[in-house]
Amino acid sequence: MKSFNELFTELESRRSQPVPDSGTTALLDAGVHAIGKKLVEEAAELWMASEYESDQQVALEASQLIYYAQLLLVARGVPLSAVEEVL
């Protein structure tokens, strides 16, 4: 289990130190458009899980949405502090 901040740190390290055969590295290489498509897909899956699935499935889909949102921030070079400023 990792925290929100730990995930962000891990994703930033993948940007600065790519890992061969890593899905995260591949998405970072593919760019904002590819990551954005995954983010939208996960948002829809979270919505559908919220309507029809268990709480455990909702939590899983939420975690995936958070992952892609953070990955998009990392791809753009936007620090968490910038997000915190506008919360």
PDB file of C-alpha atoms in Angstrom:
ATOM      1  CA  MET A   1       0.000   0.000   0.000  1.00  0.00           C
ATOM      2  CA  LYS A   2       1.292   3.475  -0.806  1.00  0.00           C
ATOM      3  CA  SER A   3       0.123   6.977  -0.081  1.00  0.00           C
ATOM      4  CA  PHE A   4      -0.969   9.582  -2.592  1.00  0.00           C
ATOM      5  CA  ASN A   5       2.361  11.407  -2.200  1.00  0.00           C
ATOM      6  CA  GLU A   6       4.398   8.197  -2.422  1.00  0.00           C
ATOM      7  CA  LEU A   7       2.705   7.332  -5.705  1.00  0.00           C
ATOM      8  CA  PHE A   8       3.519  10.755  -7.114  1.00  0.00           C
ATOM      9  CA  THR A   9       7.169  10.427  -6.071  1.00  0.00           C
ATOM     10  CA  GLU A  10       7.359   6.983  -7.673  1.00  0.00           C
ATOM     11  CA  LEU A  11       5.889   8.284 -10.936  1.00  0.00           C
ATOM     12  CA  GLU A  12       8.301  11.220 -10.987  1.00  0.00           C
ATOM     13  CA  SER A  13      11.187   8.800 -10.574  1.00  0.00           C
ATOM     14  CA  ARG A  14       9.962   6.822 -13.582  1.00  0.00           C
ATOM     15  CA  ARG A  15      10.090  10.007 -15.631  1.00  0.00           C
ATOM     16  CA  SER A  16      13.667  10.760 -14.591  1.00  0.00           C
ATOM     17  CA  GLN A  17      14.807   7.112 -14.508  1.00  0.00           C
ATOM     18  CA  PRO A  18      12.793   5.130 -17.074  1.00  0.00           C
ATOM     19  CA  VAL A  19      12.409   1.397 -16.467  1.00  0.00           C
ATOM     20  CA  PRO A  20      12.450  -0.828 -19.572  1.00  0.00           C
ATOM     21  CA  ASP A  21       9.243  -2.832 -20.096  1.00  0.00           C
ATOM     22  CA  SER A  22       7.359  -0.640 -17.595  1.00  0.00           C
ATOM     23  CA  GLY A  23       3.798   0.352 -18.459  1.00  0.00           C
ATOM     24  CA  THR A  24       4.356   3.673 -16.714  1.00  0.00           C
ATOM     25  CA  THR A  25       7.481   4.358 -18.748  1.00  0.00           C
ATOM     26  CA  ALA A  26       5.664   3.416 -21.961  1.00  0.00           C
ATOM     27  CA  LEU A  27       2.809   5.802 -21.182  1.00  0.00           C
ATOM     28  CA  LEU A  28       5.190   8.627 -20.309  1.00  0.00           C
ATOM     29  CA  ASP A  29       6.944   8.016 -23.626  1.00  0.00           C
ATOM     30  CA  ALA A  30       3.583   8.008 -25.441  1.00  0.00           C
ATOM     31  CA  GLY A  31       2.757  11.413 -24.000  1.00  0.00           C
ATOM     32  CA  VAL A  32      -0.129  13.441 -22.663  1.00  0.00           C
ATOM     33  CA  HIS A  33      -2.638  12.336 -25.306  1.00  0.00           C
ATOM     34  CA  ALA A  34      -2.216   8.639 -24.539  1.00  0.00           C
ATOM     35  CA  ILE A  35      -2.322   9.235 -20.795  1.00  0.00           C
ATOM     36  CA  GLY A  36      -5.382  11.454 -21.173  1.00  0.00           C
ATOM     37  CA  LYS A  37      -7.237   8.724 -23.043  1.00  0.00           C
ATOM     38  CA  LYS A  38      -6.555   6.311 -20.175  1.00  0.00           C
ATOM     39  CA  LEU A  39      -7.683   8.928 -17.654  1.00  0.00           C
ATOM     40  CA  VAL A  40     -11.017   9.377 -19.423  1.00  0.00           C
ATOM     41  CA  GLU A  41     -11.469   5.599 -19.674  1.00  0.00           C
ATOM     42  CA  GLU A  42     -10.839   5.179 -15.946  1.00  0.00           C
ATOM     43  CA  ALA A  43     -13.222   8.025 -15.080  1.00  0.00           C
ATOM     44  CA  ALA A  44     -15.984   6.210 -16.962  1.00  0.00           C
ATOM     45  CA  GLU A  45     -15.114   2.924 -15.269  1.00  0.00           C
ATOM     46  CA  LEU A  46     -15.259   4.587 -11.845  1.00  0.00           C
ATOM     47  CA  TRP A  47     -18.652   6.046 -12.664  1.00  0.00           C
ATOM     48  CA  MET A  48     -20.000   2.685 -13.824  1.00  0.00           C
ATOM     49  CA  ALA A  49     -18.531   0.890 -10.804  1.00  0.00           C
ATOM     50  CA  SER A  50     -20.174   3.478  -8.558  1.00  0.00           C
ATOM     51  CA  GLU A  51     -23.522   2.716 -10.172  1.00  0.00           C
ATOM     52  CA  TYR A  52     -23.332  -1.079 -10.318  1.00  0.00           C
ATOM     53  CA  GLU A  53     -20.357  -2.609  -8.495  1.00  0.00           C
ATOM     54  CA  SER A  54     -19.115  -3.280  -4.972  1.00  0.00           C
ATOM     55  CA  ASP A  55     -17.338  -0.751  -2.784  1.00  0.00           C
ATOM     56  CA  GLN A  56     -14.129  -2.723  -3.359  1.00  0.00           C
ATOM     57  CA  GLN A  57     -14.473  -2.296  -7.125  1.00  0.00           C
ATOM     58  CA  VAL A  58     -15.218   1.414  -6.692  1.00  0.00           C
ATOM     59  CA  ALA A  59     -12.031   1.763  -4.633  1.00  0.00           C
ATOM     60  CA  LEU A  60     -10.027  -0.084  -7.310  1.00  0.00           C
ATOM     61  CA  GLU A  61     -11.352   2.127 -10.097  1.00  0.00           C
ATOM     62  CA  ALA A  62     -10.713   5.256  -8.004  1.00  0.00           C
ATOM     63  CA  SER A  63      -7.115   4.166  -7.434  1.00  0.00           C
ATOM     64  CA  GLN A  64      -6.620   3.724 -11.169  1.00  0.00           C
ATOM     65  CA  LEU A  65      -8.113   7.143 -11.880  1.00  0.00           C
ATOM     66  CA  ILE A  66      -5.769   8.711  -9.328  1.00  0.00           C
ATOM     67  CA  TYR A  67      -2.799   6.916 -10.916  1.00  0.00           C
ATOM     68  CA  TYR A  68      -3.576   8.312 -14.378  1.00  0.00           C
ATOM     69  CA  ALA A  69      -4.312  11.799 -13.040  1.00  0.00           C
ATOM     70  CA  GLN A  70      -0.954  11.832 -11.286  1.00  0.00           C
ATOM     71  CA  LEU A  71       0.799  10.407 -14.326  1.00  0.00           C
ATOM     72  CA  LEU A  72      -0.666  13.199 -16.446  1.00  0.00           C
ATOM     73  CA  LEU A  73       0.677  15.761 -13.971  1.00  0.00           C
ATOM     74  CA  VAL A  74       4.106  14.125 -14.073  1.00  0.00           C
ATOM     75  CA  ALA A  75       4.073  14.057 -17.882  1.00  0.00           C
ATOM     76  CA  ARG A  76       3.368  17.786 -17.903  1.00  0.00           C
ATOM     77  CA  GLY A  77       5.864  18.532 -15.128  1.00  0.00           C
ATOM     78  CA  VAL A  78       3.179  19.918 -12.824  1.00  0.00           C
ATOM     79  CA  PRO A  79       4.129  19.413  -9.161  1.00  0.00           C
ATOM     80  CA  LEU A  80       1.632  18.360  -6.506  1.00  0.00           C
ATOM     81  CA  SER A  81       2.225  21.711  -4.820  1.00  0.00           C
ATOM     82  CA  ALA A  82       0.592  23.423  -7.822  1.00  0.00           C
ATOM     83  CA  VAL A  83      -2.500  21.271  -7.340  1.00  0.00           C
ATOM     84  CA  GLU A  84      -2.523  21.893  -3.595  1.00  0.00           C
ATOM     85  CA  GLU A  85      -2.463  25.659  -4.215  1.00  0.00           C
ATOM     86  CA  VAL A  86      -5.798  25.489  -6.026  1.00  0.00           C
ATOM     87  CA  LEU A  87      -7.589  22.955  -3.827  1.00  0.00           C
TER      88      LEU A  87
END
